[in-house]
């Protein structure tokens, strides 16, 4: 148990960096942007340094502080390989979001503050093991994300932001109710997840409490029919908002499902896991089919997220080594590839004023760097061998064949459908001709930096899988001790 405050800094640096960015405009041009990058970079260096610390068993770092002892509330922060990988994603995408928002001149201080506060709250979700503190961060991250959509979005941004807020806030009430019940019904009032996990909770109560947790997680993931907020939020959000939604907020839902149901409600999770498998199988086909019919490039990628995160749900509910490992890998892989596609589509929209696939084309002739970047992440969307996406989905499918061959077959069919939407996106954007792209400016150096970073991560974890799988090993083994194969 450590008191080095490394983990605390991973939350406080982005939070106070956001406060500083809010007022940094008076210090000079672009000061708020540089303050944001500095805060995130310092947090990233602290995170990387923590990987080289001795650790405490399966935990890379663990911190515990009394906050309100009379109320049973502590700050318990713990990081293993799973949360460490997602924190790396969080901070990297935070820096990418600041860079791609560089040209936005409307309230730049508030914009960069909202970006950093989204990262800070998400980091709190990935680290917190006091359930009340976890619920606090879970609700807190909705506020800056709502601002990103409603203030800097496009089109009917207010309606999209409200839909996002209502869906997630209402679902969070079930989580909060379950947390209060868990904290208040033991020998003493405590929200310590490690202590709660030792309690003998009746099977029926476990199922009801798990429904409260799962409702919040499945909305954030999201899977049908709880996904209705996602396409509008992605379509109307600014590019940085879409990056953080797809790469970060969706992953908090997947992380919550991976971490807490097996830990707190093992019997209830075994009971409900078959329903999760069925929901994931349906979502993988549903999202892929709807993606095929989209003409707006952003909506297309949004529906692919429904399909891919449904595969993550299947991996978690599969409850065997390969499916759980695949779910963890796919969380990280999808964060990089989906964020890159939203970045590219946003850059294309800035130049052409449209995301309509029927009006785009010709990038291979007019913007070769654009075309090459689309080719890399087109391969990731197809889960081509050599990409981290292939590794994640291959592991999930392998695990599914150990659990239920029907669900495994459905997942394979969804991958076949993915060829249709990915090929359609690539053909419409890269090939052909378009008046809108006749004199198109190619990707700039500032835009190429994030793209190269995301491409390297996608290919590195795909070509050297043990780098990521080794980090996830402890979290997978911990989940396996509690998960019963349905």
Tab-separated table of C-alpha atoms in Angstrom:
chain	number	residue	atom	x	y	z
A	1	UNK	CA	0.000	0.000	0.000
A	2	UNK	CA	1.668	3.167	-1.182
A	3	UNK	CA	1.525	6.799	-0.282
A	4	UNK	CA	3.619	8.113	-3.176
A	5	UNK	CA	0.568	9.847	-4.692
A	6	UNK	CA	1.427	8.723	-8.229
A	7	UNK	CA	-2.139	7.632	-8.865
A	8	UNK	CA	-3.570	10.717	-7.208
A	9	UNK	CA	-1.459	12.846	-9.547
A	10	UNK	CA	-2.968	11.079	-12.573
A	11	UNK	CA	-6.325	12.566	-11.556
A	12	UNK	CA	-5.264	15.906	-10.074
A	13	UNK	CA	-2.839	16.950	-12.826
A	14	UNK	CA	-5.480	16.892	-15.595
A	15	UNK	CA	-8.052	18.448	-13.252
A	16	UNK	CA	-5.914	21.392	-12.126
A	17	UNK	CA	-4.381	21.597	-15.594
A	18	UNK	CA	-7.919	22.209	-16.818
A	19	UNK	CA	-8.407	24.929	-14.218
A	20	UNK	CA	-5.140	26.574	-15.327
A	21	UNK	CA	-6.113	26.277	-19.015
A	22	UNK	CA	-9.393	28.028	-18.253
A	23	UNK	CA	-7.509	31.214	-17.285
A	24	UNK	CA	-4.337	30.789	-19.339
A	25	UNK	CA	-5.480	32.879	-22.296
A	26	UNK	CA	-4.283	36.068	-20.593
A	27	UNK	CA	-0.713	34.706	-20.542
A	28	UNK	CA	-0.326	34.755	-24.317
A	29	UNK	CA	-1.446	33.237	-27.589
A	30	UNK	CA	-2.167	29.481	-27.439
A	31	UNK	CA	-1.214	29.441	-23.736
A	32	UNK	CA	-4.291	27.396	-22.786
A	33	UNK	CA	-3.346	24.733	-25.335
A	34	UNK	CA	0.255	24.484	-24.144
A	35	UNK	CA	-0.863	24.345	-20.505
A	36	UNK	CA	-3.191	21.453	-21.382
A	37	UNK	CA	-0.449	19.556	-23.216
A	38	UNK	CA	2.001	20.170	-20.363
A	39	UNK	CA	-0.414	18.842	-17.719
A	40	UNK	CA	-1.232	15.729	-19.746
A	41	UNK	CA	2.420	15.120	-20.626
A	42	UNK	CA	3.470	15.316	-16.972
A	43	UNK	CA	0.716	12.860	-16.045
A	44	UNK	CA	1.851	10.555	-18.860
A	45	UNK	CA	5.446	10.623	-17.600
A	46	UNK	CA	4.263	9.788	-14.072
A	47	UNK	CA	2.197	6.903	-15.435
A	48	UNK	CA	5.110	5.494	-17.424
A	49	UNK	CA	7.446	5.795	-14.424
A	50	UNK	CA	4.939	3.923	-12.232
A	51	UNK	CA	5.254	0.864	-14.489
A	52	UNK	CA	8.855	0.529	-13.319
A	53	UNK	CA	8.003	0.627	-9.593
A	54	UNK	CA	8.165	-2.606	-7.542
A	55	UNK	CA	4.376	-2.806	-7.135
A	56	UNK	CA	2.322	-4.678	-4.557
A	57	UNK	CA	1.389	-8.150	-5.746
A	58	UNK	CA	-0.807	-7.861	-8.836
A	59	UNK	CA	-1.078	-4.102	-8.321
A	60	UNK	CA	1.399	-1.804	-9.988
A	61	UNK	CA	0.457	0.897	-7.485
A	62	UNK	CA	-2.038	1.144	-4.640
A	63	UNK	CA	-3.009	4.171	-2.546
A	64	UNK	CA	-5.500	4.506	0.288
A	65	UNK	CA	-6.552	7.661	2.157
A	66	UNK	CA	-9.297	8.395	4.658
A	67	UNK	CA	-11.680	10.993	3.253
A	68	UNK	CA	-14.765	10.816	5.489
A	69	UNK	CA	-14.182	7.914	7.922
A	70	UNK	CA	-17.417	8.524	9.835
A	71	UNK	CA	-19.313	8.004	6.561
A	72	UNK	CA	-17.272	4.978	5.541
A	73	UNK	CA	-15.760	6.799	2.541
A	74	UNK	CA	-12.113	6.413	1.579
A	75	UNK	CA	-10.065	7.244	-1.480
A	76	UNK	CA	-8.802	3.867	-2.670
A	77	UNK	CA	-6.830	4.020	-5.906
A	78	UNK	CA	-5.328	0.892	-7.451
A	79	UNK	CA	-3.724	0.250	-10.824
A	80	UNK	CA	-3.049	-3.079	-12.493
A	81	UNK	CA	-2.225	-3.783	-16.124
A	82	UNK	CA	-5.791	-3.269	-17.359
A	83	UNK	CA	-6.295	0.102	-15.717
A	84	UNK	CA	-2.714	1.062	-16.614
A	85	UNK	CA	-3.342	0.365	-20.298
A	86	UNK	CA	-6.569	2.369	-20.253
A	87	UNK	CA	-4.879	5.254	-18.423
A	88	UNK	CA	-2.254	5.270	-21.167
A	89	UNK	CA	-5.078	5.457	-23.726
A	90	UNK	CA	-6.768	8.233	-21.726
A	91	UNK	CA	-3.735	10.504	-21.499
A	92	UNK	CA	-2.581	9.855	-25.073
A	93	UNK	CA	-6.024	10.614	-26.492
A	94	UNK	CA	-6.230	13.680	-24.261
A	95	UNK	CA	-3.091	15.064	-25.924
A	96	UNK	CA	-4.430	14.115	-29.364
A	97	UNK	CA	-7.709	15.918	-28.594
A	98	UNK	CA	-5.898	19.114	-27.628
A	99	UNK	CA	-3.833	19.009	-30.822
A	100	UNK	CA	-6.793	18.419	-33.176
A	101	UNK	CA	-8.713	21.273	-31.483
A	102	UNK	CA	-5.878	23.756	-31.994
A	103	UNK	CA	-7.725	25.890	-34.548
A	104	UNK	CA	-10.939	26.246	-32.539
A	105	UNK	CA	-11.084	29.886	-31.429
A	106	UNK	CA	-14.438	29.856	-29.622
A	107	UNK	CA	-13.805	29.801	-25.845
A	108	UNK	CA	-10.421	28.019	-26.168
A	109	UNK	CA	-9.793	28.130	-22.419
A	110	UNK	CA	-13.074	26.412	-21.585
A	111	UNK	CA	-12.579	23.946	-24.444
A	112	UNK	CA	-9.201	22.755	-23.185
A	113	UNK	CA	-10.492	22.705	-19.614
A	114	UNK	CA	-13.392	20.449	-20.695
A	115	UNK	CA	-10.990	18.124	-22.501
A	116	UNK	CA	-8.756	17.790	-19.445
A	117	UNK	CA	-11.661	17.394	-17.031
A	118	UNK	CA	-13.035	14.560	-19.158
A	119	UNK	CA	-9.650	12.848	-18.930
A	120	UNK	CA	-9.387	13.488	-15.159
A	121	UNK	CA	-12.838	12.041	-14.411
A	122	UNK	CA	-12.200	9.018	-16.648
A	123	UNK	CA	-8.891	8.406	-14.881
A	124	UNK	CA	-10.805	8.463	-11.608
A	125	UNK	CA	-13.119	5.754	-12.952
A	126	UNK	CA	-10.179	3.574	-14.003
A	127	UNK	CA	-8.470	3.904	-10.611
A	128	UNK	CA	-11.174	4.059	-7.924
A	129	UNK	CA	-11.983	1.065	-5.719
A	130	UNK	CA	-14.104	2.922	-3.191
A	131	UNK	CA	-17.497	2.397	-4.822
A	132	UNK	CA	-18.908	5.779	-3.820
A	133	UNK	CA	-15.844	7.584	-5.201
A	134	UNK	CA	-16.135	5.463	-8.355
A	135	UNK	CA	-19.779	6.527	-8.734
A	136	UNK	CA	-18.753	10.159	-8.170
A	137	UNK	CA	-16.250	10.068	-11.034
A	138	UNK	CA	-18.711	8.089	-13.164
A	139	UNK	CA	-21.252	10.902	-12.983
A	140	UNK	CA	-18.657	13.684	-13.064
A	141	UNK	CA	-17.324	12.759	-16.505
A	142	UNK	CA	-20.745	13.472	-18.042
A	143	UNK	CA	-20.454	17.215	-17.352
A	144	UNK	CA	-17.398	18.127	-19.478
A	145	UNK	CA	-18.498	15.691	-22.202
A	146	UNK	CA	-21.896	17.422	-22.285
A	147	UNK	CA	-20.119	20.780	-22.682
A	148	UNK	CA	-17.968	19.487	-25.539
A	149	UNK	CA	-21.024	18.440	-27.534
A	150	UNK	CA	-23.353	21.316	-26.677
A	151	UNK	CA	-20.899	24.233	-27.030
A	152	UNK	CA	-18.523	23.186	-29.836
A	153	UNK	CA	-20.662	20.654	-31.695
A	154	UNK	CA	-22.398	20.897	-35.045
A	155	UNK	CA	-26.002	20.922	-36.254
A	156	UNK	CA	-28.563	20.074	-33.593
A	157	UNK	CA	-25.870	19.869	-30.940
A	158	UNK	CA	-28.053	20.845	-27.962
A	159	UNK	CA	-30.511	17.991	-28.585
A	160	UNK	CA	-27.653	15.501	-29.055
A	161	UNK	CA	-25.986	16.677	-25.846
A	162	UNK	CA	-29.223	16.419	-23.865
A	163	UNK	CA	-29.895	12.919	-25.177
A	164	UNK	CA	-26.373	11.897	-24.146
A	165	UNK	CA	-26.846	13.403	-20.691
A	166	UNK	CA	-30.310	11.974	-20.034
A	167	UNK	CA	-29.469	8.421	-21.112
A	168	UNK	CA	-26.288	8.259	-19.051
A	169	UNK	CA	-27.525	10.181	-15.998
A	170	UNK	CA	-30.683	8.082	-15.651
A	171	UNK	CA	-28.717	4.844	-16.057
A	172	UNK	CA	-26.272	6.086	-13.431
A	173	UNK	CA	-29.060	6.235	-10.838
A	174	UNK	CA	-29.248	2.452	-10.798
A	175	UNK	CA	-25.508	2.271	-10.187
A	176	UNK	CA	-25.750	4.809	-7.378
A	177	UNK	CA	-28.641	2.959	-5.708
A	178	UNK	CA	-26.719	-0.326	-5.818
A	179	UNK	CA	-23.610	1.363	-4.376
A	180	UNK	CA	-25.583	2.820	-1.450
A	181	UNK	CA	-27.111	-0.590	-0.720
A	182	UNK	CA	-23.715	-2.299	-0.753
A	183	UNK	CA	-22.201	0.332	1.511
A	184	UNK	CA	-24.968	0.295	4.085
A	185	UNK	CA	-25.820	-3.382	4.536
A	186	UNK	CA	-22.631	-4.874	5.996
A	187	UNK	CA	-21.416	-5.057	9.570
A	188	UNK	CA	-20.265	-1.480	9.171
A	189	UNK	CA	-20.806	1.239	6.604
A	190	UNK	CA	-18.057	1.019	3.986
A	191	UNK	CA	-17.784	1.413	0.233
A	192	UNK	CA	-14.417	-0.374	0.015
A	193	UNK	CA	-14.808	-2.675	-3.011
A	194	UNK	CA	-12.228	-5.130	-1.641
A	195	UNK	CA	-14.144	-5.462	1.625
A	196	UNK	CA	-17.538	-5.632	-0.080
A	197	UNK	CA	-16.232	-8.434	-2.319
A	198	UNK	CA	-15.662	-10.588	0.798
A	199	UNK	CA	-19.299	-10.419	1.855
A	200	UNK	CA	-21.729	-13.274	1.343
A	201	UNK	CA	-24.511	-11.592	-0.622
A	202	UNK	CA	-27.593	-13.752	-1.395
A	203	UNK	CA	-27.884	-14.866	-5.003
A	204	UNK	CA	-31.121	-13.005	-5.748
A	205	UNK	CA	-29.759	-9.782	-4.262
A	206	UNK	CA	-26.595	-10.151	-6.351
A	207	UNK	CA	-28.704	-10.322	-9.517
A	208	UNK	CA	-30.656	-7.179	-8.609
A	209	UNK	CA	-27.547	-5.220	-7.644
A	210	UNK	CA	-25.757	-6.356	-10.795
A	211	UNK	CA	-28.656	-5.033	-12.888
A	212	UNK	CA	-28.062	-1.612	-11.322
A	213	UNK	CA	-24.370	-1.706	-12.209
A	214	UNK	CA	-24.891	-3.253	-15.643
A	215	UNK	CA	-27.521	-0.696	-16.684
A	216	UNK	CA	-25.004	2.138	-16.320
A	217	UNK	CA	-22.196	0.182	-17.971
A	218	UNK	CA	-24.265	-1.052	-20.932
A	219	UNK	CA	-25.571	2.437	-21.722
A	220	UNK	CA	-22.031	3.782	-21.766
A	221	UNK	CA	-20.684	0.809	-23.753
A	222	UNK	CA	-23.249	1.016	-25.540
A	223	UNK	CA	-25.245	-1.974	-26.808
A	224	UNK	CA	-28.727	-2.076	-28.365
A	225	UNK	CA	-31.296	-1.018	-27.336
A	226	UNK	CA	-29.400	1.349	-25.015
A	227	UNK	CA	-27.295	2.913	-27.779
A	228	UNK	CA	-29.735	5.547	-29.093
A	229	UNK	CA	-27.689	8.459	-27.739
A	230	UNK	CA	-24.469	7.437	-29.500
A	231	UNK	CA	-24.997	8.157	-33.246
A	232	UNK	CA	-26.358	11.669	-32.620
A	233	UNK	CA	-23.668	12.468	-30.048
A	234	UNK	CA	-20.899	11.394	-32.421
A	235	UNK	CA	-22.427	13.135	-35.430
A	236	UNK	CA	-22.880	16.494	-33.696
A	237	UNK	CA	-19.766	16.426	-31.487
A	238	UNK	CA	-16.560	18.234	-32.512
A	239	UNK	CA	-13.704	15.994	-33.600
A	240	UNK	CA	-12.095	16.039	-30.137
A	241	UNK	CA	-15.447	15.162	-28.567
A	242	UNK	CA	-15.865	12.173	-30.884
A	243	UNK	CA	-12.324	11.023	-30.091
A	244	UNK	CA	-12.934	11.103	-26.340
A	245	UNK	CA	-16.388	9.535	-26.675
A	246	UNK	CA	-15.181	6.599	-28.777
A	247	UNK	CA	-11.718	6.196	-27.323
A	248	UNK	CA	-12.384	6.931	-23.675
A	249	UNK	CA	-15.970	7.159	-22.433
A	250	UNK	CA	-17.107	3.963	-24.147
A	251	UNK	CA	-14.138	2.207	-22.553
A	252	UNK	CA	-15.268	3.218	-19.057
A	253	UNK	CA	-18.396	1.118	-19.642
A	254	UNK	CA	-16.349	-1.849	-20.839
A	255	UNK	CA	-13.908	-1.427	-17.943
A	256	UNK	CA	-16.736	-1.339	-15.397
A	257	UNK	CA	-18.181	-4.590	-16.761
A	258	UNK	CA	-14.777	-6.258	-16.774
A	259	UNK	CA	-13.850	-5.140	-13.271
A	260	UNK	CA	-16.802	-5.085	-10.902
A	261	UNK	CA	-19.468	-7.727	-11.734
A	262	UNK	CA	-17.057	-10.690	-11.441
A	263	UNK	CA	-15.500	-9.156	-8.335
A	264	UNK	CA	-18.645	-8.162	-6.416
A	265	UNK	CA	-21.400	-10.419	-7.786
A	266	UNK	CA	-19.828	-13.660	-9.044
A	267	UNK	CA	-22.995	-15.766	-8.716
A	268	UNK	CA	-25.242	-13.071	-10.133
A	269	UNK	CA	-22.816	-12.541	-12.998
A	270	UNK	CA	-22.842	-16.253	-13.835
A	271	UNK	CA	-26.653	-16.109	-13.940
A	272	UNK	CA	-26.871	-13.051	-16.204
A	273	UNK	CA	-23.833	-13.773	-18.411
A	274	UNK	CA	-25.821	-15.801	-21.003
A	275	UNK	CA	-28.119	-12.811	-21.499
A	276	UNK	CA	-25.041	-10.639	-21.964
A	277	UNK	CA	-23.743	-13.045	-24.590
A	278	UNK	CA	-27.037	-12.899	-26.473
A	279	UNK	CA	-27.162	-9.098	-26.242
A	280	UNK	CA	-23.570	-8.842	-27.468
A	281	UNK	CA	-24.219	-11.202	-30.384
A	282	UNK	CA	-27.271	-9.203	-31.437
A	283	UNK	CA	-25.394	-5.910	-31.078
A	284	UNK	CA	-22.462	-7.087	-33.185
A	285	UNK	CA	-24.767	-7.867	-36.130
A	286	UNK	CA	-27.095	-4.904	-35.557
A	287	UNK	CA	-24.303	-2.325	-35.425
A	288	UNK	CA	-22.534	-3.766	-38.471
A	289	UNK	CA	-25.721	-3.871	-40.580
A	290	UNK	CA	-26.713	-0.303	-39.684
A	291	UNK	CA	-23.194	0.899	-40.470
A	292	UNK	CA	-23.600	-0.479	-43.992
A	293	UNK	CA	-26.561	1.836	-44.647
A	294	UNK	CA	-25.043	5.130	-43.478
A	295	UNK	CA	-24.122	7.966	-45.833
A	296	UNK	CA	-22.672	10.204	-43.080
A	297	UNK	CA	-19.117	9.020	-42.414
A	298	UNK	CA	-19.311	9.852	-38.711
A	299	UNK	CA	-22.556	7.933	-38.199
A	300	UNK	CA	-21.025	4.984	-40.020
A	301	UNK	CA	-18.067	4.861	-37.631
A	302	UNK	CA	-20.430	5.402	-34.663
A	303	UNK	CA	-22.410	2.277	-35.577
A	304	UNK	CA	-19.205	0.295	-36.031
A	305	UNK	CA	-18.439	1.182	-32.414
A	306	UNK	CA	-21.735	-0.441	-31.397
A	307	UNK	CA	-20.650	-3.606	-33.215
A	308	UNK	CA	-17.119	-3.705	-31.817
A	309	UNK	CA	-18.102	-2.915	-28.241
A	310	UNK	CA	-20.792	-5.619	-28.444
A	311	UNK	CA	-17.945	-8.043	-29.215
A	312	UNK	CA	-16.197	-6.750	-26.085
A	313	UNK	CA	-19.376	-7.497	-24.104
A	314	UNK	CA	-19.372	-11.061	-25.461
A	315	UNK	CA	-15.746	-11.472	-24.463
A	316	UNK	CA	-16.409	-10.340	-20.892
A	317	UNK	CA	-19.513	-12.507	-20.498
A	318	UNK	CA	-17.738	-15.509	-22.038
A	319	UNK	CA	-15.791	-15.891	-18.817
A	320	UNK	CA	-12.867	-17.907	-20.223
A	321	UNK	CA	-9.247	-16.866	-20.606
A	322	UNK	CA	-9.274	-16.193	-24.338
A	323	UNK	CA	-12.527	-14.240	-24.368
A	324	UNK	CA	-11.545	-12.068	-21.395
A	325	UNK	CA	-8.087	-11.405	-22.820
A	326	UNK	CA	-9.651	-10.572	-26.184
A	327	UNK	CA	-12.071	-8.149	-24.560
A	328	UNK	CA	-9.201	-6.335	-22.859
A	329	UNK	CA	-7.154	-6.141	-26.054
A	330	UNK	CA	-10.154	-4.973	-28.104
A	331	UNK	CA	-10.835	-2.139	-25.633
A	332	UNK	CA	-7.390	-0.702	-26.306
A	333	UNK	CA	-7.366	-1.496	-30.041
A	334	UNK	CA	-10.755	0.083	-30.700
A	335	UNK	CA	-9.766	3.195	-28.746
A	336	UNK	CA	-6.888	3.837	-31.142
A	337	UNK	CA	-8.532	2.866	-34.444
A	338	UNK	CA	-11.912	4.557	-33.899
A	339	UNK	CA	-10.248	7.728	-32.620
A	340	UNK	CA	-8.060	7.854	-35.721
A	341	UNK	CA	-11.050	7.443	-38.055
A	342	UNK	CA	-12.896	10.272	-36.303
A	343	UNK	CA	-9.764	12.420	-36.549
A	344	UNK	CA	-9.478	11.768	-40.289
A	345	UNK	CA	-13.177	12.354	-40.936
A	346	UNK	CA	-13.028	15.578	-38.921
A	347	UNK	CA	-10.023	16.801	-40.920
A	348	UNK	CA	-11.849	15.954	-44.141
A	349	UNK	CA	-14.965	17.810	-42.971
A	350	UNK	CA	-12.908	20.899	-42.107
A	351	UNK	CA	-11.642	20.978	-45.701
A	352	UNK	CA	-14.790	20.032	-47.635
A	353	UNK	CA	-17.692	21.024	-45.370
A	354	UNK	CA	-19.319	17.625	-45.765
A	355	UNK	CA	-19.222	14.104	-44.336
A	356	UNK	CA	-21.580	12.720	-46.984
A	357	UNK	CA	-19.905	9.715	-48.568
A	358	UNK	CA	-21.713	10.409	-51.841
A	359	UNK	CA	-19.863	13.710	-52.199
A	360	UNK	CA	-16.376	12.560	-51.244
A	361	UNK	CA	-13.664	10.703	-53.123
A	362	UNK	CA	-10.384	10.984	-54.969
A	363	UNK	CA	-8.017	11.182	-51.998
A	364	UNK	CA	-5.494	8.845	-53.636
A	365	UNK	CA	-4.994	11.428	-56.382
A	366	UNK	CA	-5.235	14.673	-54.449
A	367	UNK	CA	-4.114	13.857	-50.888
A	368	UNK	CA	-1.903	10.756	-50.719
A	369	UNK	CA	-1.119	11.099	-46.991
A	370	UNK	CA	-4.851	11.221	-46.301
A	371	UNK	CA	-5.375	8.122	-48.433
A	372	UNK	CA	-2.525	6.223	-46.746
A	373	UNK	CA	-3.877	7.028	-43.270
A	374	UNK	CA	-7.349	5.839	-44.262
A	375	UNK	CA	-5.783	2.637	-45.619
A	376	UNK	CA	-4.099	1.860	-42.287
A	377	UNK	CA	-7.232	2.350	-40.212
A	378	UNK	CA	-9.424	0.755	-42.873
A	379	UNK	CA	-7.303	-2.353	-42.238
A	380	UNK	CA	-7.882	-1.995	-38.496
A	381	UNK	CA	-11.656	-1.630	-38.992
A	382	UNK	CA	-11.518	-4.868	-41.008
A	383	UNK	CA	-9.505	-6.516	-38.190
A	384	UNK	CA	-6.749	-7.390	-40.656
A	385	UNK	CA	-3.912	-9.594	-39.334
A	386	UNK	CA	-1.107	-7.468	-37.942
A	387	UNK	CA	-3.432	-4.982	-36.266
A	388	UNK	CA	-4.369	-4.984	-32.579
A	389	UNK	CA	-8.041	-5.187	-33.642
A	390	UNK	CA	-7.404	-8.574	-35.257
A	391	UNK	CA	-5.737	-9.840	-32.093
A	392	UNK	CA	-8.636	-8.752	-29.879
A	393	UNK	CA	-11.406	-10.139	-32.057
A	394	UNK	CA	-9.545	-13.381	-32.798
A	395	UNK	CA	-9.112	-14.012	-29.070
A	396	UNK	CA	-12.798	-13.302	-28.365
A	397	UNK	CA	-13.936	-15.649	-31.145
A	398	UNK	CA	-11.578	-18.376	-29.918
A	399	UNK	CA	-13.053	-18.026	-26.444
A	400	UNK	CA	-16.593	-18.032	-27.844
A	401	UNK	CA	-16.003	-21.386	-29.508
A	402	UNK	CA	-15.095	-22.722	-26.055
A	403	UNK	CA	-18.349	-21.355	-24.624
A	404	UNK	CA	-21.015	-21.457	-27.335
A	405	UNK	CA	-20.385	-22.135	-31.028
A	406	UNK	CA	-23.608	-20.356	-32.052
A	407	UNK	CA	-22.478	-17.045	-30.540
A	408	UNK	CA	-19.024	-17.566	-32.040
A	409	UNK	CA	-20.582	-18.058	-35.465
A	410	UNK	CA	-22.666	-14.895	-35.114
A	411	UNK	CA	-19.521	-12.952	-34.267
A	412	UNK	CA	-17.845	-14.313	-37.385
A	413	UNK	CA	-20.830	-13.214	-39.483
A	414	UNK	CA	-20.542	-9.691	-38.040
A	415	UNK	CA	-16.915	-9.632	-39.167
A	416	UNK	CA	-18.017	-10.565	-42.678
A	417	UNK	CA	-20.495	-7.678	-42.619
A	418	UNK	CA	-17.671	-5.392	-41.467
A	419	UNK	CA	-15.983	-6.016	-44.820
A	420	UNK	CA	-19.005	-4.362	-46.476
A	421	UNK	CA	-19.010	-1.153	-44.446
A	422	UNK	CA	-15.238	-0.792	-44.263
A	423	UNK	CA	-14.842	-1.348	-48.004
A	424	UNK	CA	-17.660	1.099	-48.704
A	425	UNK	CA	-16.043	3.774	-46.534
A	426	UNK	CA	-12.645	3.244	-48.143
A	427	UNK	CA	-13.999	3.195	-51.704
A	428	UNK	CA	-16.131	6.310	-51.254
A	429	UNK	CA	-13.419	8.373	-49.604
A	430	UNK	CA	-10.212	7.233	-51.275
A	431	UNK	CA	-11.160	6.247	-54.820
A	432	UNK	CA	-13.257	7.900	-57.503
A	433	UNK	CA	-13.474	11.621	-58.128
A	434	UNK	CA	-15.158	14.496	-56.340
A	435	UNK	CA	-15.405	18.188	-56.983
A	436	UNK	CA	-15.041	18.789	-53.251
A	437	UNK	CA	-11.572	17.218	-53.103
A	438	UNK	CA	-10.139	18.561	-56.359
A	439	UNK	CA	-7.827	21.032	-54.582
A	440	UNK	CA	-7.799	19.381	-51.182
A	441	UNK	CA	-4.990	20.200	-48.750
A	442	UNK	CA	-3.264	17.030	-47.606
A	443	UNK	CA	-2.738	16.206	-43.918
A	444	UNK	CA	-0.538	18.788	-42.227
A	445	UNK	CA	2.394	18.034	-39.955
A	446	UNK	CA	0.262	18.848	-36.892
A	447	UNK	CA	-2.386	16.380	-38.039
A	448	UNK	CA	0.135	13.707	-39.015
A	449	UNK	CA	1.622	13.571	-35.499
A	450	UNK	CA	-1.476	12.092	-33.822
A	451	UNK	CA	-2.181	9.858	-36.829
A	452	UNK	CA	1.321	8.363	-36.729
A	453	UNK	CA	1.047	7.848	-32.946
A	454	UNK	CA	-2.277	6.000	-33.290
A	455	UNK	CA	-1.043	3.967	-36.265
A	456	UNK	CA	2.114	2.881	-34.431
A	457	UNK	CA	0.067	1.789	-31.404
A	458	UNK	CA	-2.402	-0.139	-33.596
A	459	UNK	CA	0.355	-1.985	-35.462
A	460	UNK	CA	2.765	-2.393	-32.535
A	461	UNK	CA	0.267	-4.213	-30.315
A	462	UNK	CA	-0.844	-6.255	-33.315
A	463	UNK	CA	2.663	-7.342	-34.318
A	464	UNK	CA	3.971	-7.751	-30.749
A	465	UNK	CA	0.858	-9.009	-28.944
A	466	UNK	CA	2.624	-10.067	-25.770
A	467	UNK	CA	3.354	-6.419	-24.921
A	468	UNK	CA	-0.350	-5.800	-24.279
A	469	UNK	CA	-1.393	-9.311	-23.282
A	470	UNK	CA	1.327	-9.483	-20.663
A	471	UNK	CA	0.056	-6.280	-19.080
A	472	UNK	CA	-3.519	-7.594	-19.001
A	473	UNK	CA	-2.615	-10.992	-17.564
A	474	UNK	CA	-3.186	-10.103	-13.899
A	475	UNK	CA	-6.620	-8.559	-14.465
A	476	UNK	CA	-7.722	-11.537	-16.584
A	477	UNK	CA	-6.551	-14.042	-13.982
A	478	UNK	CA	-8.356	-12.113	-11.232
A	479	UNK	CA	-11.588	-12.129	-13.234
A	480	UNK	CA	-11.231	-15.869	-13.911
A	481	UNK	CA	-11.136	-16.661	-10.199
A	482	UNK	CA	-14.684	-15.340	-9.886
A	483	UNK	CA	-16.309	-15.847	-13.288
A	484	UNK	CA	-18.212	-19.067	-13.863
A	485	UNK	CA	-18.569	-20.136	-17.475
A	486	UNK	CA	-22.306	-20.018	-18.327
